[in-house]
């Protein structure tokens, strides 16, 4: 089937820096993408979504960018905090990518 | 508050027994419920999609007779792991969606001994 995957399995940043997590997808017909955060031992938590008719969407401290030409998504987290440490997944309804573990160093 | 309440949060059972996991939607009509399984350090794997009042659709490789899904009402969906074996030990998660957002249960950690 179609797949959604992530480029890097881990990312380590300093507290206060900006984080960028990338994701590639293979189904060019995909029209809806979601970013999730999962803390250890818990279910995923919705962060932000974007539809294919948009290139960018902003939330609180987070921005999602969609490049349909190269089938690429990114999640940008501004002023990363220790509480942002988690595994981040991009998802294309309803499948999940492999996840990137974000570690924020104080 | 949480839109989806999943219970139990963890369960330990003996090999060969069955375990039922419940997901209740709170103040939300969950027409569709997704059931996922997640192994350590891996992504969520979609097991099946259930629609209220109809049979679940299982993903390839998922045994429908082993993972029984019931979605008899708009507020309750259950997953029963029948004749559980140690290899069924995993983190099971349910999810439902509105037009604008997805909601997940807290997850159930199943350990089969």
PDB file of C-alpha atoms in Angstrom:
ATOM      1  CA  UNK A   1       0.000   0.000   0.000  1.00  0.00           C
ATOM      2  CA  UNK A   2       0.939   3.651   0.036  1.00  0.00           C
ATOM      3  CA  UNK A   3       3.403   4.668   2.659  1.00  0.00           C
ATOM      4  CA  UNK A   4       4.284   7.654   4.707  1.00  0.00           C
ATOM      5  CA  UNK A   5       7.764   7.689   6.140  1.00  0.00           C
ATOM      6  CA  UNK A   6      10.189   9.892   7.979  1.00  0.00           C
ATOM      7  CA  UNK A   7      13.692  10.815   6.902  1.00  0.00           C
ATOM      8  CA  UNK A   8      15.490  10.693  10.256  1.00  0.00           C
ATOM      9  CA  UNK A   9      14.794   8.494  13.240  1.00  0.00           C
ATOM     10  CA  UNK A  10      16.238  10.853  15.895  1.00  0.00           C
ATOM     11  CA  UNK A  11      16.760  14.553  16.402  1.00  0.00           C
ATOM     12  CA  UNK A  12      18.497  16.237  19.293  1.00  0.00           C
ATOM     13  CA  UNK A  13      18.240  19.983  19.863  1.00  0.00           C
ATOM     14  CA  UNK A  14      19.097  22.484  22.538  1.00  0.00           C
ATOM     15  CA  UNK A  15      16.327  24.041  24.541  1.00  0.00           C
ATOM     16  CA  UNK A  16      15.264  27.256  22.879  1.00  0.00           C
ATOM     17  CA  UNK A  17      16.378  26.241  19.411  1.00  0.00           C
ATOM     18  CA  UNK A  18      13.980  25.601  16.575  1.00  0.00           C
ATOM     19  CA  UNK A  19      13.325  21.999  15.510  1.00  0.00           C
ATOM     20  CA  UNK A  20      12.486  20.731  12.056  1.00  0.00           C
ATOM     21  CA  UNK A  21      11.138  17.246  11.542  1.00  0.00           C
ATOM     22  CA  UNK A  22      10.726  15.951   8.026  1.00  0.00           C
ATOM     23  CA  UNK A  23       8.410  13.446   6.438  1.00  0.00           C
ATOM     24  CA  UNK A  24       8.046  11.981   2.955  1.00  0.00           C
ATOM     25  CA  UNK A  25       4.940  10.436   1.508  1.00  0.00           C
ATOM     26  CA  UNK A  26       4.456   8.352  -1.569  1.00  0.00           C
ATOM     27  CA  UNK A  27       0.797   8.748  -2.493  1.00  0.00           C
ATOM     28  CA  UNK A  28       0.502  11.786  -4.721  1.00  0.00           C
ATOM     29  CA  UNK A  29      -3.282  11.644  -4.304  1.00  0.00           C
ATOM     30  CA  UNK A  30      -3.063  12.205  -0.548  1.00  0.00           C
ATOM     31  CA  UNK A  31      -4.966  15.301   0.420  1.00  0.00           C
ATOM     32  CA  UNK A  32      -4.799  15.390   4.194  1.00  0.00           C
ATOM     33  CA  UNK A  33      -1.881  15.076   6.577  1.00  0.00           C
ATOM     34  CA  UNK A  34      -1.611  15.151  10.330  1.00  0.00           C
ATOM     35  CA  UNK A  35       1.304  15.521  12.711  1.00  0.00           C
ATOM     36  CA  UNK A  36       1.149  13.696  16.018  1.00  0.00           C
ATOM     37  CA  UNK A  37       3.256  13.676  19.131  1.00  0.00           C
ATOM     38  CA  UNK A  38       3.572  10.600  21.302  1.00  0.00           C
ATOM     39  CA  UNK A  39       5.115  10.596  24.741  1.00  0.00           C
ATOM     40  CA  UNK A  40       6.408   7.381  26.211  1.00  0.00           C
ATOM     41  CA  UNK A  41       3.649   4.993  27.236  1.00  0.00           C
ATOM     42  CA  UNK A  42       0.855   7.222  25.992  1.00  0.00           C
ATOM     43  CA  UNK A  43      -1.386   7.399  22.967  1.00  0.00           C
ATOM     44  CA  UNK A  44      -0.630   9.875  20.159  1.00  0.00           C
ATOM     45  CA  UNK A  45      -1.654  13.482  20.547  1.00  0.00           C
ATOM     46  CA  UNK A  46      -2.850  15.566  17.612  1.00  0.00           C
ATOM     47  CA  UNK A  47      -0.600  18.556  16.924  1.00  0.00           C
ATOM     48  CA  UNK A  48      -1.603  20.089  13.634  1.00  0.00           C
ATOM     49  CA  UNK A  49      -2.977  19.114  10.249  1.00  0.00           C
ATOM     50  CA  UNK A  50      -2.817  20.403   6.719  1.00  0.00           C
ATOM     51  CA  UNK A  51      -4.807  19.800   3.570  1.00  0.00           C
ATOM     52  CA  UNK A  52      -3.297  19.536   0.152  1.00  0.00           C
ATOM     53  CA  UNK A  53      -4.756  22.849  -0.978  1.00  0.00           C
ATOM     54  CA  UNK A  54      -2.410  24.581   1.455  1.00  0.00           C
ATOM     55  CA  UNK A  55       1.371  24.970   1.550  1.00  0.00           C
ATOM     56  CA  UNK A  56       1.693  26.144   5.111  1.00  0.00           C
ATOM     57  CA  UNK A  57      -0.256  26.156   8.291  1.00  0.00           C
ATOM     58  CA  UNK A  58       0.672  27.639  11.629  1.00  0.00           C
ATOM     59  CA  UNK A  59      -0.324  26.753  15.123  1.00  0.00           C
ATOM     60  CA  UNK A  60       0.980  27.697  18.499  1.00  0.00           C
ATOM     61  CA  UNK A  61       4.790  27.390  18.176  1.00  0.00           C
ATOM     62  CA  UNK A  62       4.367  24.883  15.355  1.00  0.00           C
ATOM     63  CA  UNK A  63       4.285  25.273  11.598  1.00  0.00           C
ATOM     64  CA  UNK A  64       3.642  22.574   9.037  1.00  0.00           C
ATOM     65  CA  UNK A  65       4.923  22.973   5.488  1.00  0.00           C
ATOM     66  CA  UNK A  66       3.710  20.888   2.588  1.00  0.00           C
ATOM     67  CA  UNK A  67       5.606  20.537  -0.662  1.00  0.00           C
ATOM     68  CA  UNK A  68       3.432  18.560  -3.021  1.00  0.00           C
ATOM     69  CA  UNK A  69       5.969  18.695  -5.811  1.00  0.00           C
ATOM     70  CA  UNK A  70       8.421  16.519  -3.925  1.00  0.00           C
ATOM     71  CA  UNK A  71       5.824  14.914  -1.635  1.00  0.00           C
ATOM     72  CA  UNK A  72       7.406  16.232   1.510  1.00  0.00           C
ATOM     73  CA  UNK A  73       6.092  17.515   4.822  1.00  0.00           C
ATOM     74  CA  UNK A  74       7.892  19.222   7.623  1.00  0.00           C
ATOM     75  CA  UNK A  75       6.999  20.189  11.147  1.00  0.00           C
ATOM     76  CA  UNK A  76       8.760  23.172  12.606  1.00  0.00           C
ATOM     77  CA  UNK A  77       8.721  23.716  16.352  1.00  0.00           C
ATOM     78  CA  UNK A  78       9.796  27.153  17.526  1.00  0.00           C
ATOM     79  CA  UNK A  79      11.713  27.674  20.768  1.00  0.00           C
ATOM     80  CA  UNK A  80      11.777  23.970  21.559  1.00  0.00           C
ATOM     81  CA  UNK A  81      11.167  23.109  25.179  1.00  0.00           C
ATOM     82  CA  UNK A  82      11.994  19.991  27.215  1.00  0.00           C
ATOM     83  CA  UNK A  83       8.283  19.157  27.199  1.00  0.00           C
ATOM     84  CA  UNK A  84       8.483  18.817  23.435  1.00  0.00           C
ATOM     85  CA  UNK A  85      10.647  15.707  23.801  1.00  0.00           C
ATOM     86  CA  UNK A  86       8.624  12.881  22.258  1.00  0.00           C
ATOM     87  CA  UNK A  87       8.244  10.814  19.123  1.00  0.00           C
ATOM     88  CA  UNK A  88       6.670  12.722  16.255  1.00  0.00           C
ATOM     89  CA  UNK A  89       4.714  11.027  13.501  1.00  0.00           C
ATOM     90  CA  UNK A  90       3.291  12.326  10.313  1.00  0.00           C
ATOM     91  CA  UNK A  91       0.210  10.516   9.161  1.00  0.00           C
ATOM     92  CA  UNK A  92      -1.806  10.280   6.024  1.00  0.00           C
ATOM     93  CA  UNK A  93      -5.301   9.115   6.808  1.00  0.00           C
ATOM     94  CA  UNK A  94      -5.158   6.682   8.595  1.00  0.00           C
ATOM     95  CA  UNK A  95      -1.634   5.270   8.272  1.00  0.00           C
ATOM     96  CA  UNK A  96       1.403   6.446  10.224  1.00  0.00           C
ATOM     97  CA  UNK A  97       4.987   7.108   9.278  1.00  0.00           C
ATOM     98  CA  UNK A  98       7.901   5.642  11.194  1.00  0.00           C
ATOM     99  CA  UNK A  99       8.350   8.422  13.732  1.00  0.00           C
ATOM    100  CA  UNK A 100      11.173  10.753  14.703  1.00  0.00           C
ATOM    101  CA  UNK A 101      12.341  10.873  18.283  1.00  0.00           C
ATOM    102  CA  UNK A 102      12.941  14.447  19.365  1.00  0.00           C
ATOM    103  CA  UNK A 103      15.164  14.972  22.376  1.00  0.00           C
ATOM    104  CA  UNK A 104      15.495  18.438  23.821  1.00  0.00           C
ATOM    105  CA  UNK A 105      18.638  19.080  25.829  1.00  0.00           C
ATOM    106  CA  UNK A 106      18.397  21.652  28.625  1.00  0.00           C
TER     107      UNK A 106
ATOM    108  CA  UNK B   1     -11.110  16.500  28.443  1.00  0.00           C
ATOM    109  CA  UNK B   2     -10.428  13.344  26.515  1.00  0.00           C
ATOM    110  CA  UNK B   3     -12.803  12.524  23.699  1.00  0.00           C
ATOM    111  CA  UNK B   4     -11.868   8.848  23.690  1.00  0.00           C
ATOM    112  CA  UNK B   5     -11.557   6.858  26.895  1.00  0.00           C
ATOM    113  CA  UNK B   6      -9.738   3.539  26.561  1.00  0.00           C
ATOM    114  CA  UNK B   7      -9.674   0.823  29.217  1.00  0.00           C
ATOM    115  CA  UNK B   8      -7.846  -0.902  30.663  1.00  0.00           C
ATOM    116  CA  UNK B   9      -4.610   1.048  30.476  1.00  0.00           C
ATOM    117  CA  UNK B  10      -2.653  -2.106  31.110  1.00  0.00           C
ATOM    118  CA  UNK B  11      -3.430  -5.782  31.460  1.00  0.00           C
ATOM    119  CA  UNK B  12      -1.450  -8.931  32.107  1.00  0.00           C
ATOM    120  CA  UNK B  13      -3.032 -12.193  31.067  1.00  0.00           C
ATOM    121  CA  UNK B  14      -2.095 -15.834  30.794  1.00  0.00           C
ATOM    122  CA  UNK B  15      -1.384 -17.385  27.443  1.00  0.00           C
ATOM    123  CA  UNK B  16      -4.529 -18.848  25.937  1.00  0.00           C
ATOM    124  CA  UNK B  17      -6.954 -16.475  27.606  1.00  0.00           C
ATOM    125  CA  UNK B  18      -8.877 -13.625  25.983  1.00  0.00           C
ATOM    126  CA  UNK B  19      -8.681  -9.942  26.741  1.00  0.00           C
ATOM    127  CA  UNK B  20     -11.207  -7.242  25.905  1.00  0.00           C
ATOM    128  CA  UNK B  21     -10.200  -3.631  25.361  1.00  0.00           C
ATOM    129  CA  UNK B  22     -12.860  -0.943  25.370  1.00  0.00           C
ATOM    130  CA  UNK B  23     -12.885   2.455  23.751  1.00  0.00           C
ATOM    131  CA  UNK B  24     -15.637   4.853  24.611  1.00  0.00           C
ATOM    132  CA  UNK B  25     -16.179   8.146  22.861  1.00  0.00           C
ATOM    133  CA  UNK B  26     -17.243  10.915  25.191  1.00  0.00           C
ATOM    134  CA  UNK B  27     -19.616  13.594  23.903  1.00  0.00           C
ATOM    135  CA  UNK B  28     -18.821  12.480  20.386  1.00  0.00           C
ATOM    136  CA  UNK B  29     -20.458  10.082  17.974  1.00  0.00           C
ATOM    137  CA  UNK B  30     -17.710   7.829  16.740  1.00  0.00           C
ATOM    138  CA  UNK B  31     -19.033   6.487  13.476  1.00  0.00           C
ATOM    139  CA  UNK B  32     -15.633   5.059  12.658  1.00  0.00           C
ATOM    140  CA  UNK B  33     -13.027   3.690  15.042  1.00  0.00           C
ATOM    141  CA  UNK B  34      -9.491   2.787  14.065  1.00  0.00           C
ATOM    142  CA  UNK B  35      -7.558   0.169  16.009  1.00  0.00           C
ATOM    143  CA  UNK B  36      -3.780   0.228  16.052  1.00  0.00           C
ATOM    144  CA  UNK B  37      -1.025  -1.892  17.503  1.00  0.00           C
ATOM    145  CA  UNK B  38       2.359  -0.516  18.392  1.00  0.00           C
ATOM    146  CA  UNK B  39       5.501  -2.468  19.240  1.00  0.00           C
ATOM    147  CA  UNK B  40       8.356  -0.824  21.169  1.00  0.00           C
ATOM    148  CA  UNK B  41      10.217   1.849  19.221  1.00  0.00           C
ATOM    149  CA  UNK B  42       7.969   1.353  16.221  1.00  0.00           C
ATOM    150  CA  UNK B  43       5.190   3.298  14.619  1.00  0.00           C
ATOM    151  CA  UNK B  44       1.511   2.600  14.975  1.00  0.00           C
ATOM    152  CA  UNK B  45       0.277  -0.146  12.704  1.00  0.00           C
ATOM    153  CA  UNK B  46      -3.326   0.005  11.622  1.00  0.00           C
ATOM    154  CA  UNK B  47      -5.033  -3.277  12.429  1.00  0.00           C
ATOM    155  CA  UNK B  48      -8.620  -2.629  11.471  1.00  0.00           C
ATOM    156  CA  UNK B  49     -11.257  -0.024  10.827  1.00  0.00           C
ATOM    157  CA  UNK B  50     -14.667  -0.460  12.349  1.00  0.00           C
ATOM    158  CA  UNK B  51     -17.860   1.323  11.444  1.00  0.00           C
ATOM    159  CA  UNK B  52     -20.796   1.446  13.774  1.00  0.00           C
ATOM    160  CA  UNK B  53     -23.243  -1.321  13.075  1.00  0.00           C
ATOM    161  CA  UNK B  54     -21.193  -3.132  10.464  1.00  0.00           C
ATOM    162  CA  UNK B  55     -18.310  -5.571  10.264  1.00  0.00           C
ATOM    163  CA  UNK B  56     -14.795  -4.299  10.715  1.00  0.00           C
ATOM    164  CA  UNK B  57     -12.361  -4.072   7.840  1.00  0.00           C
ATOM    165  CA  UNK B  58      -9.070  -5.715   8.692  1.00  0.00           C
ATOM    166  CA  UNK B  59      -5.681  -4.830   7.291  1.00  0.00           C
ATOM    167  CA  UNK B  60      -3.730  -7.458   5.451  1.00  0.00           C
ATOM    168  CA  UNK B  61      -2.090  -9.928   7.778  1.00  0.00           C
ATOM    169  CA  UNK B  62      -4.381  -9.224  10.730  1.00  0.00           C
ATOM    170  CA  UNK B  63      -6.419 -12.256  11.761  1.00  0.00           C
ATOM    171  CA  UNK B  64     -10.039 -11.248  12.123  1.00  0.00           C
ATOM    172  CA  UNK B  65     -10.863 -14.358  14.159  1.00  0.00           C
ATOM    173  CA  UNK B  66      -8.145 -13.544  16.630  1.00  0.00           C
ATOM    174  CA  UNK B  67      -8.789  -9.825  16.967  1.00  0.00           C
ATOM    175  CA  UNK B  68     -12.524  -9.485  17.339  1.00  0.00           C
ATOM    176  CA  UNK B  69     -13.866  -5.982  16.916  1.00  0.00           C
ATOM    177  CA  UNK B  70     -17.331  -4.928  17.924  1.00  0.00           C
ATOM    178  CA  UNK B  71     -18.718  -1.476  17.216  1.00  0.00           C
ATOM    179  CA  UNK B  72     -22.313  -1.851  18.200  1.00  0.00           C
ATOM    180  CA  UNK B  73     -22.935   1.763  19.168  1.00  0.00           C
ATOM    181  CA  UNK B  74     -21.664   5.230  18.361  1.00  0.00           C
ATOM    182  CA  UNK B  75     -20.026   5.486  21.751  1.00  0.00           C
ATOM    183  CA  UNK B  76     -18.418   2.097  22.242  1.00  0.00           C
ATOM    184  CA  UNK B  77     -16.007  -0.032  20.257  1.00  0.00           C
ATOM    185  CA  UNK B  78     -14.245  -3.076  21.651  1.00  0.00           C
ATOM    186  CA  UNK B  79     -11.266  -5.142  20.601  1.00  0.00           C
ATOM    187  CA  UNK B  80     -11.004  -8.663  21.976  1.00  0.00           C
ATOM    188  CA  UNK B  81      -7.705 -10.484  21.665  1.00  0.00           C
ATOM    189  CA  UNK B  82      -8.693 -14.142  21.697  1.00  0.00           C
ATOM    190  CA  UNK B  83      -6.433 -16.988  22.773  1.00  0.00           C
ATOM    191  CA  UNK B  84      -3.670 -14.515  23.468  1.00  0.00           C
ATOM    192  CA  UNK B  85      -0.048 -15.555  23.094  1.00  0.00           C
ATOM    193  CA  UNK B  86       3.154 -13.811  24.161  1.00  0.00           C
ATOM    194  CA  UNK B  87       3.667 -12.465  20.640  1.00  0.00           C
ATOM    195  CA  UNK B  88       0.404 -10.535  21.034  1.00  0.00           C
ATOM    196  CA  UNK B  89       2.001  -8.480  23.780  1.00  0.00           C
ATOM    197  CA  UNK B  90       1.880  -4.932  22.511  1.00  0.00           C
ATOM    198  CA  UNK B  91       0.428  -1.475  22.972  1.00  0.00           C
ATOM    199  CA  UNK B  92      -3.075  -1.255  21.498  1.00  0.00           C
ATOM    200  CA  UNK B  93      -4.598   2.124  20.660  1.00  0.00           C
ATOM    201  CA  UNK B  94      -7.987   3.190  19.362  1.00  0.00           C
ATOM    202  CA  UNK B  95      -8.720   6.364  17.466  1.00  0.00           C
ATOM    203  CA  UNK B  96     -11.641   8.215  16.016  1.00  0.00           C
ATOM    204  CA  UNK B  97     -11.891  11.366  13.937  1.00  0.00           C
ATOM    205  CA  UNK B  98     -13.998  14.431  13.512  1.00  0.00           C
ATOM    206  CA  UNK B  99     -13.843  16.650  10.450  1.00  0.00           C
ATOM    207  CA  UNK B 100     -11.085  18.677  12.007  1.00  0.00           C
ATOM    208  CA  UNK B 101      -9.152  16.469  14.387  1.00  0.00           C
ATOM    209  CA  UNK B 102      -8.216  12.931  15.361  1.00  0.00           C
ATOM    210  CA  UNK B 103      -8.631  11.644  18.898  1.00  0.00           C
ATOM    211  CA  UNK B 104      -6.803   8.753  20.473  1.00  0.00           C
ATOM    212  CA  UNK B 105      -7.412   6.587  23.441  1.00  0.00           C
ATOM    213  CA  UNK B 106      -4.787   6.418  26.136  1.00  0.00           C
ATOM    214  CA  UNK B 107      -3.654   3.029  24.910  1.00  0.00           C
ATOM    215  CA  UNK B 108      -3.658  -0.427  26.489  1.00  0.00           C
ATOM    216  CA  UNK B 109      -0.415  -2.172  27.334  1.00  0.00           C
ATOM    217  CA  UNK B 110      -1.074  -5.902  26.941  1.00  0.00           C
ATOM    218  CA  UNK B 111       1.402  -8.387  28.356  1.00  0.00           C
ATOM    219  CA  UNK B 112       0.760 -12.069  27.766  1.00  0.00           C
ATOM    220  CA  UNK B 113       2.686 -14.392  30.043  1.00  0.00           C
TER     221      UNK B 113
END
